């Protein structure tokens, strides 16, 4: 079972990921669909009266969902491999340019060493594997306390280049 | 750093805390790797972002020398690390950094700790992130300087340090900045090249170039934007990097640099994208506050220069009575903006030597000389030499004599013996052919100072593989080593330049074997001496007559 991390701690995950298979019925409650599925079943998904999340591959950038953002309360950005840094930009575009205020979740292959970067580019939550060392994830939020550039997340400017990071990451 | 009087970015308590935390973070990362929590594939980029490479024979640690500026205390610490953990020397690189080539993994945390004691580190000297920013080795000293580039290099260094969005880019990203009328930072061959300019009424602006780079697909940078206001520097860089991070190719590492994006999308279309992004980013949050710029500029204030006459009688007299000194002074010093001073290049290219290598004893000697003659500060050049930027003309002879005691008085800055060479097959895991030993042979072949002087400016640049760390494409003579069916083979180009007249060299003839390179370069030089018009440098003659004239002379008949 994958775990959901929020502010360094395990959080409850009420969302259900729905596949792209047409035949499968969409379950009740909050669901996450792919961009393909959203485009295909847009009318049906819109008619549901529950929260909707969308999942983007790293090659699917913020502009792809910009026009529909008000339909989603969650955007999941997938890292096929931790070295693929595109979702960091996608998250920032969603927050800063498109004004998205819902949850942005990282999934796929991410490392604790990237946790602070995720928080600072606008992610709220991370899906980690079952075997993840939660202590490493928790520690990652506070191991560097100084940032040298403006970004997102709650941080206190020391100057307009330097800032002190909030270890809670919230 | 008690003797340091020259402009230097001094770490404060916040910078030091950051560095301490970063060292501790890496120590934990090594532990997690050992515990198996991080796979080798996951650990590798983390290790690289801390400057640690696994080379052919050992680990190599690449220490960041931000924009090439070092204090004497820092150089002494590097000397000490070289003595304790390496083999008593270090290697200065074309990125103005220093590499230790014989490091043991187990010593790395201790070395990083020693570096941190003098405010140094190895952060972002490798990996797919924004690398150490490079600049003019004569910054703050050159007579032709318009804007001090160190101020902005330091701002960019800080901004790019552990940037949350741009640490997992498609590929590495190199920024160079110049603030002089003559470009000594080779801005045309960087991912982003910046020319800082005075826009009048005290305002500073930047001309931005993008998409330069060598490697297997060499490109010169193209003009992206002129006269960018100072306040927009970081917002504009964010825009460039964001577009690159999103649209740069990730399917093929050889096509992943921004130069390929520029080439495939086209500079005009890319400019539109970047400008649109910039307009969205450009707001109070990302504006570079003038007070910040001034507070950083204060770190680079002029050292306490003496009020001296432009002409130094002692220097003039020494020139008149000592021809050997006079030649060194002519070749290895440049005009200083302060009357009575000169900037001095200390050549790390003795005949037969390894380009860019310095022993720990030499580093200690240079650290002492920097304190005695140049306000306790020195620079590393992208041509793999050292510079004392602020030497009184009155002291030049005494400095030269001291340098001579340590084998550091070679008079060849910019001449044929001043060769740039990558480590090549002697060290590098990527190399196809040797580079260093050829450079040693060439500098030995042209050791005669009279002959070097006669030949004049001639920049030989050598790479041991197509990744072009030795910048061979922009060498006046470029040498590229390739592996042809298991045999080291060398392709020779002529006419390249990384300066204001930046141009890629052209292949001059069929590739030759290892044993033929030196003789072939000899014939190219002979051809030049025969063909040149008065006052022409080697590259000028190639530009005037074309490659064909050289091919005929050097390859036309049997040797």
CSV table of N, CA and C in Angstrom, one decimal, chain A residues 56 60-66 69 75 77 86-101 104 120-123 152, chain B residues 165-166 238-247 273-274 276-281 286:
chain,number,residue,atom,x,y,z
A,56,UNK,N,-1.6,14.1,-14.1
A,56,UNK,CA,-0.9,14.4,-15.3
A,56,UNK,C,0.5,13.7,-15.4
A,60,UNK,N,2.8,16.2,-19.6
A,60,UNK,CA,1.6,17.0,-19.7
A,60,UNK,C,1.7,18.2,-18.8
A,61,UNK,N,1.8,19.4,-19.4
A,61,UNK,CA,2.1,20.6,-18.7
A,61,UNK,C,0.9,21.3,-18.3
A,62,UNK,N,1.1,22.3,-17.5
A,62,UNK,CA,-0.1,23.0,-16.8
A,62,UNK,C,-1.1,23.5,-17.8
A,63,UNK,N,-0.6,24.0,-19.0
A,63,UNK,CA,-1.5,24.6,-19.9
A,63,UNK,C,-2.6,23.6,-20.4
A,64,UNK,N,-2.3,22.3,-20.3
A,64,UNK,CA,-3.3,21.3,-20.8
A,64,UNK,C,-4.6,21.4,-20.0
A,65,UNK,N,-4.5,21.8,-18.7
A,65,UNK,CA,-5.7,21.7,-17.9
A,65,UNK,C,-6.1,23.1,-17.4
A,66,UNK,N,-5.4,24.1,-17.9
A,66,UNK,CA,-5.6,25.5,-17.4
A,66,UNK,C,-7.1,25.9,-17.5
A,69,UNK,N,-9.4,24.1,-14.8
A,69,UNK,CA,-8.9,24.0,-13.4
A,69,UNK,C,-9.9,24.1,-12.4
A,75,UNK,N,-4.7,18.0,-8.2
A,75,UNK,CA,-4.0,17.7,-9.4
A,75,UNK,C,-2.8,16.8,-8.9
A,77,UNK,N,0.7,15.1,-10.0
A,77,UNK,CA,1.7,15.2,-11.0
A,77,UNK,C,2.7,14.0,-10.8
A,86,UNK,N,10.3,18.1,-14.7
A,86,UNK,CA,9.2,18.9,-15.2
A,86,UNK,C,8.1,19.2,-14.3
A,87,UNK,N,7.6,18.2,-13.4
A,87,UNK,CA,6.5,18.5,-12.5
A,87,UNK,C,6.8,19.7,-11.6
A,88,UNK,N,8.1,20.0,-11.3
A,88,UNK,CA,8.4,21.1,-10.4
A,88,UNK,C,7.9,22.4,-11.1
A,89,UNK,N,8.1,22.5,-12.4
A,89,UNK,CA,7.6,23.7,-13.1
A,89,UNK,C,6.1,23.7,-13.3
A,90,UNK,N,5.6,22.5,-13.5
A,90,UNK,CA,4.1,22.4,-13.7
A,90,UNK,C,3.4,22.9,-12.5
A,91,UNK,N,3.9,22.4,-11.3
A,91,UNK,CA,3.3,22.8,-10.0
A,91,UNK,C,3.3,24.3,-9.9
A,92,UNK,N,4.5,24.9,-10.2
A,92,UNK,CA,4.6,26.3,-10.0
A,92,UNK,C,3.7,27.1,-11.0
A,93,UNK,N,3.6,26.6,-12.2
A,93,UNK,CA,2.7,27.3,-13.2
A,93,UNK,C,1.3,27.2,-12.6
A,94,UNK,N,0.9,26.1,-12.1
A,94,UNK,CA,-0.5,25.9,-11.6
A,94,UNK,C,-0.8,26.9,-10.5
A,95,UNK,N,0.2,27.0,-9.6
A,95,UNK,CA,0.0,27.9,-8.5
A,95,UNK,C,0.1,29.4,-8.9
A,96,UNK,N,1.2,29.7,-9.5
A,96,UNK,CA,1.5,31.2,-9.7
A,96,UNK,C,0.8,31.8,-10.9
A,97,UNK,N,0.6,31.0,-12.0
A,97,UNK,CA,0.0,31.6,-13.2
A,97,UNK,C,-1.5,31.3,-13.3
A,98,UNK,N,-1.9,30.1,-12.8
A,98,UNK,CA,-3.3,29.7,-13.0
A,98,UNK,C,-4.1,29.8,-11.7
A,99,UNK,N,-3.4,30.2,-10.7
A,99,UNK,CA,-4.1,30.5,-9.4
A,99,UNK,C,-4.7,29.3,-8.8
A,100,UNK,N,-4.2,28.1,-9.0
A,100,UNK,CA,-4.8,26.9,-8.5
A,100,UNK,C,-4.6,26.8,-7.0
A,101,UNK,N,-5.6,26.7,-6.2
A,101,UNK,CA,-5.5,26.7,-4.7
A,101,UNK,C,-5.8,25.3,-4.1
A,104,UNK,N,-2.0,19.9,-4.6
A,104,UNK,CA,-1.1,19.3,-5.7
A,104,UNK,C,-0.3,18.2,-5.0
A,120,UNK,N,8.4,23.6,-1.9
A,120,UNK,CA,8.7,25.0,-2.4
A,120,UNK,C,8.2,25.3,-3.8
A,121,UNK,N,7.8,24.3,-4.5
A,121,UNK,CA,7.3,24.6,-5.8
A,121,UNK,C,5.7,24.4,-5.8
A,122,UNK,N,5.2,24.2,-4.7
A,122,UNK,CA,3.7,24.3,-4.6
A,122,UNK,C,3.0,22.9,-4.3
A,123,UNK,N,3.7,21.8,-4.1
A,123,UNK,CA,3.1,20.6,-3.8
A,123,UNK,C,2.6,20.6,-2.3
A,152,UNK,N,7.6,29.2,-3.7
A,152,UNK,CA,6.3,29.1,-3.0
A,152,UNK,C,6.6,28.5,-1.6
B,165,UNK,N,13.2,24.5,-8.3
B,165,UNK,CA,12.5,24.1,-9.5
B,165,UNK,C,13.6,23.6,-10.6
B,166,UNK,N,14.8,24.0,-10.4
B,166,UNK,CA,15.8,23.8,-11.5
B,166,UNK,C,17.0,23.0,-11.1
B,238,UNK,N,14.7,33.0,-14.5
B,238,UNK,CA,13.7,32.0,-14.2
B,238,UNK,C,12.9,31.6,-15.4
B,239,UNK,N,12.5,32.6,-16.2
B,239,UNK,CA,11.7,32.4,-17.4
B,239,UNK,C,12.5,31.5,-18.4
B,240,UNK,N,13.7,31.7,-18.6
B,240,UNK,CA,14.5,30.9,-19.5
B,240,UNK,C,14.6,29.5,-19.0
B,241,UNK,N,14.9,29.4,-17.7
B,241,UNK,CA,15.1,28.0,-17.1
B,241,UNK,C,13.7,27.3,-17.1
B,242,UNK,N,12.6,28.0,-16.8
B,242,UNK,CA,11.3,27.3,-16.8
B,242,UNK,C,11.0,26.7,-18.2
B,243,UNK,N,11.2,27.5,-19.2
B,243,UNK,CA,10.9,27.1,-20.5
B,243,UNK,C,11.8,25.9,-20.9
B,244,UNK,N,13.1,26.0,-20.5
B,244,UNK,CA,14.0,24.9,-20.8
B,244,UNK,C,13.6,23.6,-20.0
B,245,UNK,N,13.3,23.8,-18.7
B,245,UNK,CA,12.9,22.7,-17.9
B,245,UNK,C,11.7,21.9,-18.4
B,246,UNK,N,10.8,22.7,-19.0
B,246,UNK,CA,9.5,22.0,-19.5
B,246,UNK,C,9.7,21.5,-20.9
B,247,UNK,N,10.5,22.2,-21.8
B,247,UNK,CA,10.5,21.8,-23.2
B,247,UNK,C,11.8,21.2,-23.7
B,273,UNK,N,8.2,32.5,-26.4
B,273,UNK,CA,7.8,31.7,-25.2
B,273,UNK,C,8.4,32.2,-24.0
B,274,UNK,N,9.7,32.5,-24.0
B,274,UNK,CA,10.4,33.0,-22.8
B,274,UNK,C,9.9,34.4,-22.4
B,276,UNK,N,6.9,35.5,-22.9
B,276,UNK,CA,5.5,35.4,-22.4
B,276,UNK,C,5.6,34.9,-20.9
B,277,UNK,N,6.6,34.0,-20.7
B,277,UNK,CA,6.8,33.4,-19.4
B,277,UNK,C,7.3,34.6,-18.4
B,278,UNK,N,8.2,35.3,-19.0
B,278,UNK,CA,8.8,36.4,-18.2
B,278,UNK,C,7.7,37.4,-17.8
B,279,UNK,N,6.8,37.8,-18.7
B,279,UNK,CA,5.8,38.7,-18.4
B,279,UNK,C,4.9,38.2,-17.2
B,280,UNK,N,4.7,36.9,-17.2
B,280,UNK,CA,3.9,36.3,-16.1
B,280,UNK,C,4.7,36.3,-14.8
B,281,UNK,N,6.0,36.1,-14.8
B,281,UNK,CA,6.8,36.0,-13.6
B,281,UNK,C,7.2,37.4,-13.1
B,286,UNK,N,9.8,38.6,-7.6
B,286,UNK,CA,11.0,38.1,-8.2
B,286,UNK,C,11.9,39.3,-8.7
